[in-house]
mmCIF file of C-alpha atoms in Angstrom:
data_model
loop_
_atom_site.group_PDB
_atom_site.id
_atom_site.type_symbol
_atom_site.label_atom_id
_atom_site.label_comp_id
_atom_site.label_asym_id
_atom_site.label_seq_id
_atom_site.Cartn_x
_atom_site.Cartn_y
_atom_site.Cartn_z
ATOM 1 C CA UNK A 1 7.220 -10.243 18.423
ATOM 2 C CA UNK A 2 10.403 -11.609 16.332
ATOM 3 C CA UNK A 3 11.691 -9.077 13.958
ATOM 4 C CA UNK A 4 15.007 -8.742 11.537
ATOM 5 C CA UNK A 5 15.755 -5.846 9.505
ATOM 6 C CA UNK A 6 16.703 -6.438 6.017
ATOM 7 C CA UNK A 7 18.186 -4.218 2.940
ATOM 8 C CA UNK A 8 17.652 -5.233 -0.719
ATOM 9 C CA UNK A 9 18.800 -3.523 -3.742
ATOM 10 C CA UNK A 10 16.401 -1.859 -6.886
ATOM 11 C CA UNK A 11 18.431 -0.218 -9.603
ATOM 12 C CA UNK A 12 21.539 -0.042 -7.218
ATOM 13 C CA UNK A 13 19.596 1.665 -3.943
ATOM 14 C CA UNK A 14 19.044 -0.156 -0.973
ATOM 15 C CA UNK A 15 15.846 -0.695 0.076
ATOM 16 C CA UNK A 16 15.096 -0.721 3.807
ATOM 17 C CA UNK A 17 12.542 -3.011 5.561
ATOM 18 C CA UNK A 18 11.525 -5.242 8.466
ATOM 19 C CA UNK A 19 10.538 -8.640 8.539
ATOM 20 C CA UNK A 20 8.090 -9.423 11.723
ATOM 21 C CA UNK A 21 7.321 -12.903 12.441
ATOM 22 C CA UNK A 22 6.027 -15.743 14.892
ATOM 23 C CA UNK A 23 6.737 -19.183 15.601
ATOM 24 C CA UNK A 24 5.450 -21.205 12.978
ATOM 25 C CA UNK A 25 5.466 -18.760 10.510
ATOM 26 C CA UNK A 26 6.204 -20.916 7.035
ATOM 27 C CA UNK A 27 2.361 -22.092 7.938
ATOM 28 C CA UNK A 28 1.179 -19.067 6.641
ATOM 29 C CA UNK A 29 0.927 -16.165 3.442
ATOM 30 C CA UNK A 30 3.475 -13.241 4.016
ATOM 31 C CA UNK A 31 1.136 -10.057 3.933
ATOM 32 C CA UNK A 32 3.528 -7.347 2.551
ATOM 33 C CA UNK A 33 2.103 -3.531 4.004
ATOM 34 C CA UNK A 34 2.940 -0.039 1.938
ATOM 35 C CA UNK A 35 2.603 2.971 3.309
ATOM 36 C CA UNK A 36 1.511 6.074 1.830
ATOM 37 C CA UNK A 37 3.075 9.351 0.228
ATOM 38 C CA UNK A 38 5.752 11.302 2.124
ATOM 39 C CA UNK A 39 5.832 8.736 5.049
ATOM 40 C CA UNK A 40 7.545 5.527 5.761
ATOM 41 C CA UNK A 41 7.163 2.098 7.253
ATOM 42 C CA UNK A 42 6.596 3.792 10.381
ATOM 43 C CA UNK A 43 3.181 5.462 9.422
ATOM 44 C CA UNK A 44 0.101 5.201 11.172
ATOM 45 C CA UNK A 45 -1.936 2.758 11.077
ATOM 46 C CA UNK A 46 0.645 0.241 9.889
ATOM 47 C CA UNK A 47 2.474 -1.017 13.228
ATOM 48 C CA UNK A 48 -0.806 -1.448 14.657
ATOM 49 C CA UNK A 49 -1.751 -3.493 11.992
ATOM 50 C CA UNK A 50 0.944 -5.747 12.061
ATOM 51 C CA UNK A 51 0.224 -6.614 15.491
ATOM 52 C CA UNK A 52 -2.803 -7.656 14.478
ATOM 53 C CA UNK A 53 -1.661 -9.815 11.786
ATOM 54 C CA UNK A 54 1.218 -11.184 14.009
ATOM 55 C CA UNK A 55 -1.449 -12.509 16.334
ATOM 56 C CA UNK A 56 -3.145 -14.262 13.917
ATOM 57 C CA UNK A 57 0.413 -16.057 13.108
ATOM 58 C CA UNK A 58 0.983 -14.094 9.497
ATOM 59 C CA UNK A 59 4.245 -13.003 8.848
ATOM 60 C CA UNK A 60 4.026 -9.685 7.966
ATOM 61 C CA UNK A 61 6.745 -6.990 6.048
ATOM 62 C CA UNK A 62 6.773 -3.055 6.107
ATOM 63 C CA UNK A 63 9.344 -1.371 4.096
ATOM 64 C CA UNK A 64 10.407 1.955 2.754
ATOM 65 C CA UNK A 65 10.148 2.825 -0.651
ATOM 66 C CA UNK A 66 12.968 4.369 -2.429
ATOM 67 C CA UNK A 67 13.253 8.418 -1.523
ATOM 68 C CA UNK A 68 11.480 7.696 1.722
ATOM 69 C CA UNK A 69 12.402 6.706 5.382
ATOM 70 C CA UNK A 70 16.000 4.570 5.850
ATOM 71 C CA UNK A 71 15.521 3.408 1.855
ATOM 72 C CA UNK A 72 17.873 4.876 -0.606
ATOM 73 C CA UNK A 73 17.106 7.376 -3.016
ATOM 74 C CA UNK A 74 16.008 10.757 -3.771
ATOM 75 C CA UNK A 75 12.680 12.299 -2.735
ATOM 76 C CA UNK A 76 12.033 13.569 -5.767
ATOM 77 C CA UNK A 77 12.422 10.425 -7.867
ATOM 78 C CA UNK A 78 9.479 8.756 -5.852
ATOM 79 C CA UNK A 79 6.723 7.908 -8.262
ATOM 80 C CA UNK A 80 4.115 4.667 -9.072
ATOM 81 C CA UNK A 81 6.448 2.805 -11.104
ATOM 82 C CA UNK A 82 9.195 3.246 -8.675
ATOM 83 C CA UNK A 83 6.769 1.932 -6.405
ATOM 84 C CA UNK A 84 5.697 -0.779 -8.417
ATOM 85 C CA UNK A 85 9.698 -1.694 -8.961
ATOM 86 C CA UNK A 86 9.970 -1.742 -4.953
ATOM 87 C CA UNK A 87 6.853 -3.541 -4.337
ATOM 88 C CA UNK A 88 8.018 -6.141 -6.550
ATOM 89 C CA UNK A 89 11.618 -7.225 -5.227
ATOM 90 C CA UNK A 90 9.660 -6.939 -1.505
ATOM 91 C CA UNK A 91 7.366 -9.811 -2.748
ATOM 92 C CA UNK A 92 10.541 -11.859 -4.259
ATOM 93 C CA UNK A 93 12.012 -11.829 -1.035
ATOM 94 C CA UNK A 94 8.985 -12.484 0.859
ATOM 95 C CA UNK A 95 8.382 -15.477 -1.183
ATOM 96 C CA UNK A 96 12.098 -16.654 -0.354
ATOM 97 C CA UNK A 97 11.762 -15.650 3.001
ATOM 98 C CA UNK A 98 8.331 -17.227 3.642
ATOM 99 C CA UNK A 99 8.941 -19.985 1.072
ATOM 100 C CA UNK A 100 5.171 -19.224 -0.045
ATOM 101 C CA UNK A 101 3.936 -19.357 -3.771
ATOM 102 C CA UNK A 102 1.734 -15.887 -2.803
ATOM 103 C CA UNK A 103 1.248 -12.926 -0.671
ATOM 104 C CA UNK A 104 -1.210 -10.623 0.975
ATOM 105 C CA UNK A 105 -1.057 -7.022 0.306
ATOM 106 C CA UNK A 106 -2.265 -4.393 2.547
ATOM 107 C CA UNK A 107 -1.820 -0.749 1.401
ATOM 108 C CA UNK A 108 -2.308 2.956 2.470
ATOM 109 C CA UNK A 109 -3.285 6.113 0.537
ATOM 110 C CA UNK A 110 -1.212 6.536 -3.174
ATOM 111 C CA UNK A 111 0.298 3.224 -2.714
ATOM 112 C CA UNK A 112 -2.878 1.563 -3.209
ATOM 113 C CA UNK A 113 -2.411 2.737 -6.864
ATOM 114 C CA UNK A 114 0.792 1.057 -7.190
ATOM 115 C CA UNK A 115 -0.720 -2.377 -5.225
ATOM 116 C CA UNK A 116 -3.741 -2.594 -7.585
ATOM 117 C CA UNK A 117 -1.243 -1.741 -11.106
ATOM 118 C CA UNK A 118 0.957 -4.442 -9.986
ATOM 119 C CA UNK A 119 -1.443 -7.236 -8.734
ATOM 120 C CA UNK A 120 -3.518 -6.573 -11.898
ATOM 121 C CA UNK A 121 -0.737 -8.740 -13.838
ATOM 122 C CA UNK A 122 0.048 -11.285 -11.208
ATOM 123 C CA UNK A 123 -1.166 -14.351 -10.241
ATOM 124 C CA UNK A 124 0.555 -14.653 -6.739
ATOM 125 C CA UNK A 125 -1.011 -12.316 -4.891
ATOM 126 C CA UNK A 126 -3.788 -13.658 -2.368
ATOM 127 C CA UNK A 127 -5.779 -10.321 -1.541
ATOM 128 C CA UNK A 128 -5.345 -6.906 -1.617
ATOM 129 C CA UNK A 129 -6.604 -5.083 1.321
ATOM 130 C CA UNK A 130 -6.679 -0.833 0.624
ATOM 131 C CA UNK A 131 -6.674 1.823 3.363
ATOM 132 C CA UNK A 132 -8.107 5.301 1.842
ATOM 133 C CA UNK A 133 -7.276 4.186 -1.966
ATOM 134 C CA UNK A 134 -7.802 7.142 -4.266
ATOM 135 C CA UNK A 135 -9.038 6.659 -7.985
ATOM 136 C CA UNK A 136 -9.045 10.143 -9.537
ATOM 137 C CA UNK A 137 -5.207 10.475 -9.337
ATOM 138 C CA UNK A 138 -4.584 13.395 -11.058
ATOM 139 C CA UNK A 139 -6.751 15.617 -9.171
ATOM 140 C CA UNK A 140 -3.850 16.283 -6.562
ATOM 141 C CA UNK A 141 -1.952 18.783 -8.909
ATOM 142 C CA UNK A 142 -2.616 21.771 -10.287
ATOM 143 C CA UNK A 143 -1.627 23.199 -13.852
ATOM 144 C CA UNK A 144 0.675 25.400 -12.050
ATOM 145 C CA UNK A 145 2.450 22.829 -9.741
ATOM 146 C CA UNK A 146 3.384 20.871 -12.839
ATOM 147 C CA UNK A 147 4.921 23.566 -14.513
ATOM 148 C CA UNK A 148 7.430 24.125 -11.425
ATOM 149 C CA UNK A 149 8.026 20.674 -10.999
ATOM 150 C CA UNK A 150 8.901 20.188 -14.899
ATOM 151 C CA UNK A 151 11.244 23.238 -14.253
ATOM 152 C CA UNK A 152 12.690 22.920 -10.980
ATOM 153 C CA UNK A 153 12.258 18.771 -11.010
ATOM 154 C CA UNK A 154 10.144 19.099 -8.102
ATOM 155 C CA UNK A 155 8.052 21.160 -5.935
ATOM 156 C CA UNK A 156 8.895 21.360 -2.161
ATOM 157 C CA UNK A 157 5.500 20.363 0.366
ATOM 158 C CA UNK A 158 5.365 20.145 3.714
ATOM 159 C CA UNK A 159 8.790 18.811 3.977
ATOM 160 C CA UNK A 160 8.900 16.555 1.040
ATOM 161 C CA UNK A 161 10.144 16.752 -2.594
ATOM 162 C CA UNK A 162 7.300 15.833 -4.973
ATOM 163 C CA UNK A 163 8.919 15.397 -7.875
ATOM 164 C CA UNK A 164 8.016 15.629 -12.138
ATOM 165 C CA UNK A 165 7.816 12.176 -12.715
ATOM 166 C CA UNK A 166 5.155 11.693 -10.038
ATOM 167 C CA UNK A 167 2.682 14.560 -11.347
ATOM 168 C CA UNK A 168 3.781 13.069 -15.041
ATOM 169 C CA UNK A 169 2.675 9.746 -13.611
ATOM 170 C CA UNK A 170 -0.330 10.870 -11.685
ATOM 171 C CA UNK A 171 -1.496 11.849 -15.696
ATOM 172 C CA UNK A 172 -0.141 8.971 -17.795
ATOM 173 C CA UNK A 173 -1.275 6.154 -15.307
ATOM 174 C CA UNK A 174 -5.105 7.599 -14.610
ATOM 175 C CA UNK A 175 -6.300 5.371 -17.118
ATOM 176 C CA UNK A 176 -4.273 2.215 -16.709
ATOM 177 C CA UNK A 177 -4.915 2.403 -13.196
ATOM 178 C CA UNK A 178 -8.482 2.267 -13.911
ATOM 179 C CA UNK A 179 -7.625 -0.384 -16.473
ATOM 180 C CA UNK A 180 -6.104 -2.231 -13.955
ATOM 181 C CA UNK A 181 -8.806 -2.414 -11.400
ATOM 182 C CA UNK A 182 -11.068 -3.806 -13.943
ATOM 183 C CA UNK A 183 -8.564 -7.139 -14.109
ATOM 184 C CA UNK A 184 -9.088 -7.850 -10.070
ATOM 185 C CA UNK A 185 -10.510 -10.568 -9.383
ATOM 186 C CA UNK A 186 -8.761 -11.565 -6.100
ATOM 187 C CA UNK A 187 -10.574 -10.724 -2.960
ATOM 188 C CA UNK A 188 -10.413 -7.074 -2.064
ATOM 189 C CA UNK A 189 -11.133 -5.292 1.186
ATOM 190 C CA UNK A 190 -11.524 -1.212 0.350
ATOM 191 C CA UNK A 191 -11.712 0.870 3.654
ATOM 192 C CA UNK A 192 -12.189 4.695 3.631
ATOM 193 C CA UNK A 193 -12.743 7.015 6.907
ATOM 194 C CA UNK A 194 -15.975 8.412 6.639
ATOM 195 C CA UNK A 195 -13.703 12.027 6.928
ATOM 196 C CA UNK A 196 -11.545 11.047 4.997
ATOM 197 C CA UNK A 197 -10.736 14.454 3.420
ATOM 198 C CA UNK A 198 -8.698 13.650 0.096
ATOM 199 C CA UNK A 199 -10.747 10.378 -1.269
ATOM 200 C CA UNK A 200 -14.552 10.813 -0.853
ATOM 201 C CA UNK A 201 -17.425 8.623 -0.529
ATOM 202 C CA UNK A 202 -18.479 8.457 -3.981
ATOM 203 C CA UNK A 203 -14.729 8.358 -5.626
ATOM 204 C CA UNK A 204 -14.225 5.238 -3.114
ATOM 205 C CA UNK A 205 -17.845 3.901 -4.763
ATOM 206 C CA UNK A 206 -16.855 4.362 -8.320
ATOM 207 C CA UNK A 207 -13.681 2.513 -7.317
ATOM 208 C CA UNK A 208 -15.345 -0.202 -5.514
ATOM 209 C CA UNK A 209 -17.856 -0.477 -8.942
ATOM 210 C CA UNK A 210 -15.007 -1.082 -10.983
ATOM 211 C CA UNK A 211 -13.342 -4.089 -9.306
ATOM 212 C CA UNK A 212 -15.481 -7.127 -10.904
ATOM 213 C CA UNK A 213 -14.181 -9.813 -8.084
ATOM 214 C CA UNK A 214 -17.195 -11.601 -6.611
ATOM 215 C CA UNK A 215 -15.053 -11.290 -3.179
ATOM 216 C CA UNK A 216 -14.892 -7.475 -2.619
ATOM 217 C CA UNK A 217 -16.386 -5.066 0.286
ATOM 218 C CA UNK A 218 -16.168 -1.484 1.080
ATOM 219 C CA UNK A 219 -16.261 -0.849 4.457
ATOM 220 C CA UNK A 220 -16.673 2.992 5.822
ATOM 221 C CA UNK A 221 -14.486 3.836 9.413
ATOM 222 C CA UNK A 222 -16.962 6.327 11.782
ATOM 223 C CA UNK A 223 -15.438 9.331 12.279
ATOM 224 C CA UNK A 224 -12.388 8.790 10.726
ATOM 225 C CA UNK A 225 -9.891 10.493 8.365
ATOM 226 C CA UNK A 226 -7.485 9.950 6.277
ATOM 227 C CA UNK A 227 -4.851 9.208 8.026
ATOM 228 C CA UNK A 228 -7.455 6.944 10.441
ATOM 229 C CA UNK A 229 -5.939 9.239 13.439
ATOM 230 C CA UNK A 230 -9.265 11.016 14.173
ATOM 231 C CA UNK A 231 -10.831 9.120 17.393
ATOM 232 C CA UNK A 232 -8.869 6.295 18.939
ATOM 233 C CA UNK A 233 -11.595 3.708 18.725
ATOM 234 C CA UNK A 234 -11.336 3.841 14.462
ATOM 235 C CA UNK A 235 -8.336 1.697 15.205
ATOM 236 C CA UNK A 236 -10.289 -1.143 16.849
ATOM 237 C CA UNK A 237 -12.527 -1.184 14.034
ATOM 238 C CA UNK A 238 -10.143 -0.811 11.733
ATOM 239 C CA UNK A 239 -8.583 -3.957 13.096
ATOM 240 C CA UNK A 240 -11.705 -5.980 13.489
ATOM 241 C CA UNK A 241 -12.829 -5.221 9.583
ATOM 242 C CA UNK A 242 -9.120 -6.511 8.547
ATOM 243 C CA UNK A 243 -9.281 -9.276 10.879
ATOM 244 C CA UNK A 244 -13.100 -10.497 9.994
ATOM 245 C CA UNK A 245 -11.888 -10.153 6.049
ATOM 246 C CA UNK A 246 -9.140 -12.235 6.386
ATOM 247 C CA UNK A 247 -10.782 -15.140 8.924
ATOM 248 C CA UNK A 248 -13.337 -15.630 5.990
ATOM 249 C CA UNK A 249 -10.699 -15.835 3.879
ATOM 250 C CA UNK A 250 -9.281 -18.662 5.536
ATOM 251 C CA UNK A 251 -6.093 -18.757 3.447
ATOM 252 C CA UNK A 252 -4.354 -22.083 5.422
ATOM 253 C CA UNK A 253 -1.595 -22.936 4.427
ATOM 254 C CA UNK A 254 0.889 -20.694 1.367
ATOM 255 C CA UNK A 255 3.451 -22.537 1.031
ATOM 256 C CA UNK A 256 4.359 -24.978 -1.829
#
């Protein structure tokens, strides 16, 4: 495995990722991966995947977004459209990089909101693959926890600082983010654990009924959470639904 780390700027903060790669890899679409809330490029399942992809000679990139991991930025100012802003100078360079005309997305949790918003007005990305996406986004606060974030600017969690603009966001973006889905029509892989504790079986249907692309599936993980850590053979299958979707894909050759 070939790797090079790599720093861009958004709004004057460095953004921290990794570029993996194998020989040959201009042959091929960059998939870009996201990881969830409170986490970084680091998270589970996401280094696993990339192996995956590596073998099957994509080039793949993980990166933090601002307020998370080795990225610049405060906690607190972590929200969808700063993801959106990140997830959109990661494809630039990954286009550069790659010199492909699209990309592959493959996201985790809350980021799948920011994936979907984005690709919904794009035309260059290839597929958009979505590991435990939620729909109802504004379920996760409560009246209360909005009130102290709107005081204090955030609320303090399990070591993380969830800030206003992300509960504001998690309100004023429920509807466009349903909007959005409505608009894909590239191929879309969903995949939920069948525990998956925060996004359940019939919020992941709903979501699933709302993309119209002819090319989508929603494939169910046994005895997995949300976080896909539950039994160590979820990862295998987990692998094998990502790798099947993509084979029948059979993207050749991205670049111009």
């Amino acid at each position: 495995m070939n790797f090079k780390c790599f720093h861009i700027k958004v709004k004057n903060e460095k953004v921290f990722g990794i570029f993996f790669f194998s020989k040959n890899y201009k042959n091929k679409i960059p998939i870009i991966l996201t990881h969830g809330l409170a986490d970084n490029l680091n998270q589970y399942p996401l280094p696993q995947i990339t192996k995956e992809l590596l073998n099957l000679g994509f080039p793949v990139l993980r990166f933090d977004f601002r307020g998370c991991g080795n990225s610049e930025g405060k906690e607190e100012n972590f929200s969808i459209s700063s993801q959106i802003e990140d997830l959109e100078r990661i494809i630039r360079f990954a286009k550069r990089k790659t010199k492909s005309d699209k990309v592959g997305i493959i996201s985790k949790s809350i980021s799948c909101v920011a994936s979907f918003i984005f690709a919904s007005e794009r035309n260059d990305i290839a597929f958009i693959v979505a590991l435990g996406a939620p729909l109802n986004i504004d379920k996760y606060w409560t009246k209360d926890e909005i009130s102290i974030a709107k005081e204090k600017g955030y609320i303090f969690f399990k070591g993380f600082k969830y800030g206003y603009k992300l509960a504001e966001e998690s309100i004023k973006f429920k509807e466009v983010y349903k909007n959005s889905l409505k608009k894909i029509s590239i191929p879309v892989l969903l995949i939920r654990g069948e525990r998956d504790e925060v996004v359940t079986s019939e919020e992941a249907k709903e979501l699933y009924s709302l993309i119209p692309s002819r090319n989508k599936k929603l494939i169910e993980i046994r005895n997995a959470d949300h976080s896909f850590k539950t039994e160590e053979s979820n990862i295998y299958e987990l692998l094998s639904s990502i790798r099947s979707f993509l084979n029948e894909l059979k993207l050749g050759n991205a670049a111009k």
